[in-house]
RNA sequence: GGGUUCAUAGUCCAGUUGGUUAUGACGUCGCCCUUACACGGCGAAGAUCCAGGGUUCGAAUCCCUGUGGACCCA
């Protein structure tokens, strides 16, 4: 029989046809029947090319989760969304058009942002499709759509009514570059070289001088106290006295506080509003009057006297100079200071008192610990990231932002008495331009209102994703079937934001955990283990890689190279060599495509042996798939396919299959077993490499797609795997012997078959052309 | 300072409850067109399993200490 497959290598171009077939037949449509499996897919932010190759690998694996569930017989809801809220597009737009957001007409600015997002999004969707994602593209959602934003606002209104939201004026993390308050979760820390200045404070009515070391001398004007450790005998006689702030020439009291470390600097610390979070705590505890020294524009305020109007950094330089000129500096040290910076804009955080909206979270911590402990984490160790974060929560979540491209806070204030009013839930509101939906102030009866101008922190949107995909508040029937979702796949760097905030919000709104499992992936790093960044030039763009080698190659690389939860290295060369496995699979199939599919009731020893090994692979794969760890099935299948099936079994039964001197029964058993093994392998590989397996499946075994099939089950054959070692060793011995004797592999040779392999003798003889004797 | 985690050939990685000769791949070198595949086959070289100590008949594996790296928190 002519082989059905003619080409000698898998051509990734075929992926396009298959993709079209999937789309035309709506192969992955979700029907809420039977056992439902819901994935709370992370909506990617379309930040433009190159997309991070680690992210592409991540999505490939999320698709494997979806396909695994489908092949386990579940109805899978695999939503596709695009995250479009937030800072990056605003900054991109400012740069692209050389404008400043706060100086641009709001409606005009939003339009520019939306246009930019549309372009970037189209490209992103195309990459996701090309990767072979079996998601619900026909209904993909955007987090800036009217519907999504209405949901964010509705949930806000619900929480407001539950009394979980309040307004407070308190010192807050402020990013002066983007001009907005940010939450603790959005801060990162960097070691930045800075000067530690040892300043001389004169003690009043004494000729003594107190040395105070600080990295923030520009805040001298906001100094309201000096603290020393009560057990520090060096300062005992200064306690209770006043010190004169250098340059500023104002008096402050010297107090005791245990937080002053004896080892740091001179042991005396100046308390200013606000150098860091510790200052905030001290101001509260010691009931000090705050002085706002830094304004929203990142410049010193008028209280800084001669330094007013200078940027913080300039003011620092200038005041150090002045201190030195007046002989008020003992010394200056250069140190690396761990500085809080904004994750997004990289600006150093200033702590400035601002009036913001807060969502209560402190009182939910214990409840969330309890819910968190019930969520199954893959891998389990990453649960610790959540638990550590819960331990460190000290303040409520500031949710308002002074930005434009986000969901508007749906509030109107009475023009007369400033009483805030919230509208009816269910609609999307834009208070900065919409007329007030409230006609009369509930407090004073006035009829004129002013809309709130601020927007929400984008995590307010993202944290309701499981509610959005299950149509919370829209379709009660659908919601019941799809909420809570099954699994949240995401990367480990956003556990303290996206994962945490989602549990918090869903608990507050639904009293339930949003999903029963969380699947946490590591970062993609470069081939030397360094973080990829545009400035280092070690970024790999996944798009050309996928185009060159095909999505299946990329996916198989991702599965076989990434151990769940750990960081993984990316190199184009590694991806390229992965392609060889697909070639191997292709050629095995090409060989088998020359043999008709037959049924056979009887199998022979070699067949029993390989089926027994196959059974082992099936069981190992099941374990890996159950844990959504695709490293396990991909490596186990590759090793079996290459090193046992192709190298030994196929060679052993080739003679039988071509039927030179074998009975029909023997021949059929071989062909039956060959097809049985290959079809099983294709099914096991289908979630990992959906294109090539579907093509081969439809060419060899069925007129329907492989992706509607179920996983093969373990058959519990008699265990023949003990023969693996003797068989492979014997074959190796023969090959070596022939080599030694300079024989070709098809040449005849005289060699004794070991006793334990006697039952395989006929196949082995044919395989090696052994002389009987 | 606290936490999590990692350390196995030139490189990447496996190694279940301790148990003969430590897995596989990439790369390197040699030989080979063999009725699926040269995008292939066969073979070879390459590891003091980070260091030190302990438990044990026996440790890459368990325990302690240290060193080095990554990440998180204060």
GROMACS .gro file of N, CA, C and O in nm, chain A residues 222-299:
model
  312
  222UNK      N    1   1.033   6.985   5.714
  222UNK     CA    2   0.913   6.914   5.758
  222UNK      C    3   0.942   6.832   5.883
  222UNK      O    4   0.864   6.747   5.922
  223UNK      N    5   1.057   6.858   5.944
  223UNK     CA    6   1.095   6.782   6.064
  223UNK      C    7   1.014   6.831   6.183
  223UNK      O    8   1.005   6.950   6.210
  224UNK      N    9   0.952   6.737   6.255
  224UNK     CA   10   0.869   6.775   6.369
  224UNK      C   11   0.915   6.710   6.499
  224UNK      O   12   0.856   6.733   6.604
  225UNK      N   13   1.014   6.625   6.490
  225UNK     CA   14   1.065   6.564   6.614
  225UNK      C   15   1.196   6.496   6.584
  225UNK      O   16   1.229   6.468   6.469
  226UNK      N   17   1.269   6.472   6.693
  226UNK     CA   18   1.389   6.390   6.682
  226UNK      C   19   1.371   6.278   6.782
  226UNK      O   20   1.324   6.301   6.894
  227UNK      N   21   1.400   6.156   6.739
  227UNK     CA   22   1.386   6.047   6.835
  227UNK      C   23   1.520   5.979   6.858
  227UNK      O   24   1.604   5.971   6.769
  228UNK      N   25   1.535   5.932   6.981
  228UNK     CA   26   1.653   5.851   7.017
  228UNK      C   27   1.600   5.728   7.091
  228UNK      O   28   1.491   5.730   7.146
  229UNK      N   29   1.682   5.626   7.088
  229UNK     CA   30   1.642   5.504   7.158
  229UNK      C   31   1.652   5.527   7.309
  229UNK      O   32   1.751   5.580   7.355
  230UNK      N   33   1.546   5.489   7.384
  230UNK     CA   34   1.547   5.515   7.529
  230UNK      C   35   1.664   5.446   7.600
  230UNK      O   36   1.702   5.487   7.710
  231UNK      N   37   1.719   5.343   7.539
  231UNK     CA   38   1.829   5.272   7.605
  231UNK      C   39   1.966   5.319   7.557
  231UNK      O   40   2.068   5.258   7.590
  232UNK      N   41   1.965   5.425   7.481
  232UNK     CA   42   2.091   5.474   7.425
  232UNK      C   43   2.153   5.576   7.521
  232UNK      O   44   2.110   5.691   7.527
  233UNK      N   45   2.254   5.533   7.598
  233UNK     CA   46   2.307   5.621   7.703
  233UNK      C   47   2.377   5.745   7.647
  233UNK      O   48   2.388   5.847   7.713
  234UNK      N   49   2.416   5.741   7.519
  234UNK     CA   50   2.481   5.859   7.460
  234UNK      C   51   2.390   5.981   7.461
  234UNK      O   52   2.435   6.094   7.463
  235UNK      N   53   2.256   5.956   7.455
  235UNK     CA   54   2.165   6.069   7.438
  235UNK      C   55   2.079   6.099   7.561
  235UNK      O   56   1.991   6.182   7.554
  236UNK      N   57   2.107   6.028   7.672
  236UNK     CA   58   2.020   6.040   7.790
  236UNK      C   59   1.997   6.186   7.831
  236UNK      O   60   1.883   6.228   7.853
  237UNK      N   61   2.104   6.266   7.833
  237UNK     CA   62   2.087   6.402   7.884
  237UNK      C   63   2.022   6.497   7.782
  237UNK      O   64   1.990   6.610   7.815
  238UNK      N   65   2.000   6.449   7.658
  238UNK     CA   66   1.934   6.536   7.559
  238UNK      C   67   1.783   6.517   7.558
  238UNK      O   68   1.710   6.602   7.508
  239UNK      N   69   1.738   6.407   7.614
  239UNK     CA   70   1.596   6.376   7.607
  239UNK      C   71   1.513   6.485   7.673
  239UNK      O   72   1.543   6.531   7.783
  240UNK      N   73   1.407   6.526   7.599
  240UNK     CA   74   1.319   6.630   7.652
  240UNK      C   75   1.364   6.769   7.615
  240UNK      O   76   1.288   6.864   7.628
  241UNK      N   77   1.489   6.782   7.570
  241UNK     CA   78   1.535   6.915   7.531
  241UNK      C   79   1.495   6.946   7.387
  241UNK      O   80   1.437   6.861   7.318
  242UNK      N   81   1.528   7.064   7.341
  242UNK     CA   82   1.498   7.100   7.204
  242UNK      C   83   1.626   7.106   7.123
  242UNK      O   84   1.733   7.138   7.177
  243UNK      N   85   1.613   7.079   6.996
  243UNK     CA   86   1.727   7.093   6.907
  243UNK      C   87   1.692   7.194   6.799
  243UNK      O   88   1.574   7.214   6.768
  244UNK      N   89   1.793   7.260   6.745
  244UNK     CA   90   1.769   7.359   6.640
  244UNK      C   91   1.795   7.293   6.505
  244UNK      O   92   1.904   7.240   6.481
  245UNK      N   93   1.695   7.294   6.420
  245UNK     CA   94   1.713   7.234   6.288
  245UNK      C   95   1.810   7.320   6.208
  245UNK      O   96   1.790   7.440   6.195
  246UNK      N   97   1.915   7.261   6.157
  246UNK     CA   98   2.013   7.339   6.081
  246UNK      C   99   1.949   7.401   5.957
  246UNK      O  100   1.855   7.344   5.900
  247UNK      N  101   2.000   7.513   5.913
  247UNK     CA  102   1.953   7.590   5.799
  247UNK      C  103   1.813   7.648   5.824
  247UNK      O  104   1.790   7.765   5.803
  248UNK      N  105   1.721   7.564   5.869
  248UNK     CA  106   1.583   7.607   5.889
  248UNK      C  107   1.571   7.692   6.016
  248UNK      O  108   1.487   7.781   6.024
  249UNK      N  109   1.655   7.661   6.115
  249UNK     CA  110   1.655   7.733   6.242
  249UNK      C  111   1.521   7.733   6.315
  249UNK      O  112   1.469   7.836   6.354
  250UNK      N  113   1.464   7.613   6.325
  250UNK     CA  114   1.340   7.598   6.400
  250UNK      C  115   1.367   7.497   6.509
  250UNK      O  116   1.455   7.410   6.494
  251UNK      N  117   1.293   7.509   6.620
  251UNK     CA  118   1.316   7.416   6.731
  251UNK      C  119   1.229   7.293   6.718
  251UNK      O  120   1.113   7.303   6.683
  252UNK      N  121   1.286   7.176   6.751
  252UNK     CA  122   1.203   7.056   6.763
  252UNK      C  123   1.244   6.981   6.890
  252UNK      O  124   1.356   6.994   6.938
  253UNK      N  125   1.151   6.903   6.940
  253UNK     CA  126   1.175   6.830   7.065
  253UNK      C  127   1.249   6.699   7.040
  253UNK      O  128   1.229   6.633   6.938
  254UNK      N  129   1.332   6.662   7.134
  254UNK     CA  130   1.399   6.533   7.129
  254UNK      C  131   1.321   6.437   7.217
  254UNK      O  132   1.300   6.462   7.336
  255UNK      N  133   1.271   6.329   7.152
  255UNK     CA  134   1.187   6.233   7.223
  255UNK      C  135   1.252   6.095   7.219
  255UNK      O  136   1.350   6.075   7.147
  256UNK      N  137   1.195   6.003   7.295
  256UNK     CA  138   1.247   5.867   7.287
  256UNK      C  139   1.148   5.779   7.211
  256UNK      O  140   1.026   5.798   7.218
  257UNK      N  141   1.205   5.684   7.138
  257UNK     CA  142   1.121   5.586   7.071
  257UNK      C  143   1.204   5.463   7.040
  257UNK      O  144   1.318   5.475   6.994
  258UNK      N  145   1.149   5.344   7.067
  258UNK     CA  146   1.228   5.221   7.046
  258UNK      C  147   1.266   5.196   6.900
  258UNK      O  148   1.357   5.118   6.875
  259UNK      N  149   1.196   5.263   6.806
  259UNK     CA  150   1.229   5.233   6.667
  259UNK      C  151   1.361   5.297   6.622
  259UNK      O  152   1.410   5.267   6.515
  260UNK      N  153   1.414   5.388   6.704
  260UNK     CA  154   1.543   5.447   6.669
  260UNK      C  155   1.653   5.343   6.695
  260UNK      O  156   1.670   5.297   6.807
  261UNK      N  157   1.722   5.306   6.589
  261UNK     CA  158   1.825   5.203   6.605
  261UNK      C  159   1.954   5.265   6.652
  261UNK      O  160   2.002   5.364   6.597
  262UNK      N  161   2.011   5.204   6.756
  262UNK     CA  162   2.135   5.258   6.812
  262UNK      C  163   2.250   5.247   6.711
  262UNK      O  164   2.342   5.328   6.710
  263UNK      N  165   2.241   5.144   6.626
  263UNK     CA  166   2.353   5.118   6.535
  263UNK      C  167   2.353   5.208   6.413
  263UNK      O  168   2.454   5.224   6.347
  264UNK      N  169   2.237   5.264   6.379
  264UNK     CA  170   2.228   5.340   6.255
  264UNK      C  171   2.275   5.484   6.278
  264UNK      O  172   2.219   5.558   6.361
  265UNK      N  173   2.374   5.524   6.204
  265UNK     CA  174   2.426   5.660   6.215
  265UNK      C  175   2.466   5.690   6.359
  265UNK      O  176   2.539   5.614   6.422
  266UNK      N  177   2.414   5.802   6.411
  266UNK     CA  178   2.450   5.842   6.547
  266UNK      C  179   2.350   5.787   6.648
  266UNK      O  180   2.364   5.808   6.767
  267UNK      N  181   2.245   5.721   6.599
  267UNK     CA  182   2.143   5.670   6.689
  267UNK      C  183   2.026   5.766   6.705
  267UNK      O  184   1.925   5.732   6.763
  268UNK      N  185   2.040   5.888   6.651
  268UNK     CA  186   1.929   5.983   6.657
  268UNK      C  187   1.868   5.993   6.517
  268UNK      O  188   1.939   5.991   6.417
  269UNK      N  189   1.734   6.002   6.513
  269UNK     CA  190   1.663   6.002   6.385
  269UNK      C  191   1.572   6.123   6.379
  269UNK      O  192   1.507   6.157   6.478
  270UNK      N  193   1.570   6.190   6.263
  270UNK     CA  194   1.474   6.298   6.251
  270UNK      C  195   1.346   6.245   6.190
  270UNK      O  196   1.347   6.163   6.100
  271UNK      N  197   1.233   6.293   6.244
  271UNK     CA  198   1.103   6.246   6.199
  271UNK      C  199   1.039   6.357   6.117
  271UNK      O  200   1.012   6.465   6.168
  272UNK      N  201   1.022   6.328   5.985
  272UNK     CA  202   0.971   6.432   5.895
  272UNK      C  203   0.847   6.380   5.825
  272UNK      O  204   0.832   6.260   5.803
  273UNK      N  205   0.763   6.472   5.780
  273UNK     CA  206   0.647   6.427   5.704
  273UNK      C  207   0.677   6.446   5.556
  273UNK      O  208   0.688   6.560   5.513
  274UNK      N  209   0.694   6.340   5.476
  274UNK     CA  210   0.712   6.205   5.526
  274UNK      C  211   0.826   6.144   5.448
  274UNK      O  212   0.820   6.142   5.324
  275UNK      N  213   0.924   6.095   5.517
  275UNK     CA  214   1.037   6.034   5.449
  275UNK      C  215   1.007   5.891   5.408
  275UNK      O  216   1.047   5.846   5.301
  276UNK      N  217   0.937   5.821   5.496
  276UNK     CA  218   0.901   5.683   5.464
  276UNK      C  219   0.782   5.642   5.550
  276UNK      O  220   0.729   5.721   5.628
  277UNK      N  221   0.742   5.516   5.537
  277UNK     CA  222   0.624   5.469   5.609
  277UNK      C  223   0.645   5.475   5.761
  277UNK      O  224   0.551   5.493   5.838
  278UNK      N  225   0.770   5.463   5.801
  278UNK     CA  226   0.799   5.470   5.944
  278UNK      C  227   0.765   5.609   5.999
  278UNK      O  228   0.711   5.623   6.108
  279UNK      N  229   0.795   5.710   5.921
  279UNK     CA  230   0.759   5.847   5.960
  279UNK      C  231   0.608   5.860   5.977
  279UNK      O  232   0.560   5.926   6.070
  280UNK      N  233   0.535   5.799   5.884
  280UNK     CA  234   0.389   5.807   5.890
  280UNK      C  235   0.340   5.750   6.024
  280UNK      O  236   0.259   5.810   6.095
  281UNK      N  237   0.395   5.635   6.059
  281UNK     CA  238   0.356   5.570   6.184
  281UNK      C  239   0.393   5.657   6.304
  281UNK      O  240   0.314   5.672   6.398
  282UNK      N  241   0.511   5.717   6.299
  282UNK     CA  242   0.555   5.799   6.412
  282UNK      C  243   0.472   5.926   6.426
  282UNK      O  244   0.439   5.968   6.538
  283UNK      N  245   0.438   5.988   6.316
  283UNK     CA  246   0.354   6.108   6.323
  283UNK      C  247   0.221   6.076   6.391
  283UNK      O  248   0.171   6.153   6.472
  284UNK      N  249   0.167   5.959   6.354
  284UNK     CA  250   0.040   5.919   6.412
  284UNK      C  251   0.057   5.890   6.561
  284UNK      O  252  -0.017   5.938   6.646
  285UNK      N  253   0.159   5.814   6.591
  285UNK     CA  254   0.180   5.770   6.728
  285UNK      C  255   0.215   5.887   6.822
  285UNK      O  256   0.164   5.897   6.933
  286UNK      N  257   0.301   5.977   6.774
  286UNK     CA  258   0.344   6.087   6.860
  286UNK      C  259   0.254   6.210   6.844
  286UNK      O  260   0.282   6.315   6.902
  287UNK      N  261   0.148   6.192   6.764
  287UNK     CA  262   0.051   6.300   6.741
  287UNK      C  263   0.119   6.430   6.697
  287UNK      O  264   0.096   6.538   6.752
  288UNK      N  265   0.202   6.419   6.596
  288UNK     CA  266   0.273   6.536   6.545
  288UNK      C  267   0.189   6.604   6.437
  288UNK      O  268   0.107   6.540   6.370
  289UNK      N  269   0.212   6.729   6.418
  289UNK     CA  270   0.142   6.806   6.315
  289UNK      C  271   0.220   6.794   6.185
  289UNK      O  272   0.338   6.828   6.180
  290UNK      N  273   0.154   6.743   6.080
  290UNK     CA  274   0.231   6.721   5.957
  290UNK      C  275   0.256   6.851   5.882
  290UNK      O  276   0.180   6.947   5.891
  291UNK      N  277   0.369   6.853   5.812
  291UNK     CA  278   0.402   6.967   5.726
  291UNK      C  279   0.421   6.910   5.586
  291UNK      O  280   0.501   6.818   5.567
  292UNK      N  281   0.345   6.961   5.490
  292UNK     CA  282   0.354   6.907   5.355
  292UNK      C  283   0.465   6.979   5.279
  292UNK      O  284   0.451   7.094   5.241
  293UNK      N  285   0.576   6.911   5.261
  293UNK     CA  286   0.693   6.975   5.202
  293UNK      C  287   0.706   6.948   5.053
  293UNK      O  288   0.777   7.017   4.982
  294UNK      N  289   0.638   6.841   5.007
  294UNK     CA  290   0.648   6.805   4.865
  294UNK      C  291   0.508   6.809   4.804
  294UNK      O  292   0.412   6.757   4.862
  295UNK      N  293   0.497   6.876   4.690
  295UNK     CA  294   0.366   6.891   4.627
  295UNK      C  295   0.340   6.783   4.524
  295UNK      O  296   0.426   6.701   4.493
  296UNK      N  297   0.218   6.789   4.468
  296UNK     CA  298   0.177   6.687   4.371
  296UNK      C  299   0.260   6.690   4.244
  296UNK      O  300   0.261   6.595   4.167
  297UNK      N  301   0.327   6.804   4.220
  297UNK     CA  302   0.407   6.814   4.099
  297UNK      C  303   0.549   6.762   4.120
  297UNK      O  304   0.635   6.775   4.035
  298UNK      N  305   0.574   6.706   4.240
  298UNK     CA  306   0.706   6.653   4.267
  298UNK      C  307   0.807   6.762   4.302
  298UNK      O  308   0.928   6.739   4.299
  299UNK      N  309   0.757   6.881   4.335
  299UNK     CA  310   0.846   6.992   4.372
  299UNK      C  311   0.821   7.034   4.516
  299UNK      O  312   0.714   7.010   4.570
   0.00000   0.00000   0.00000
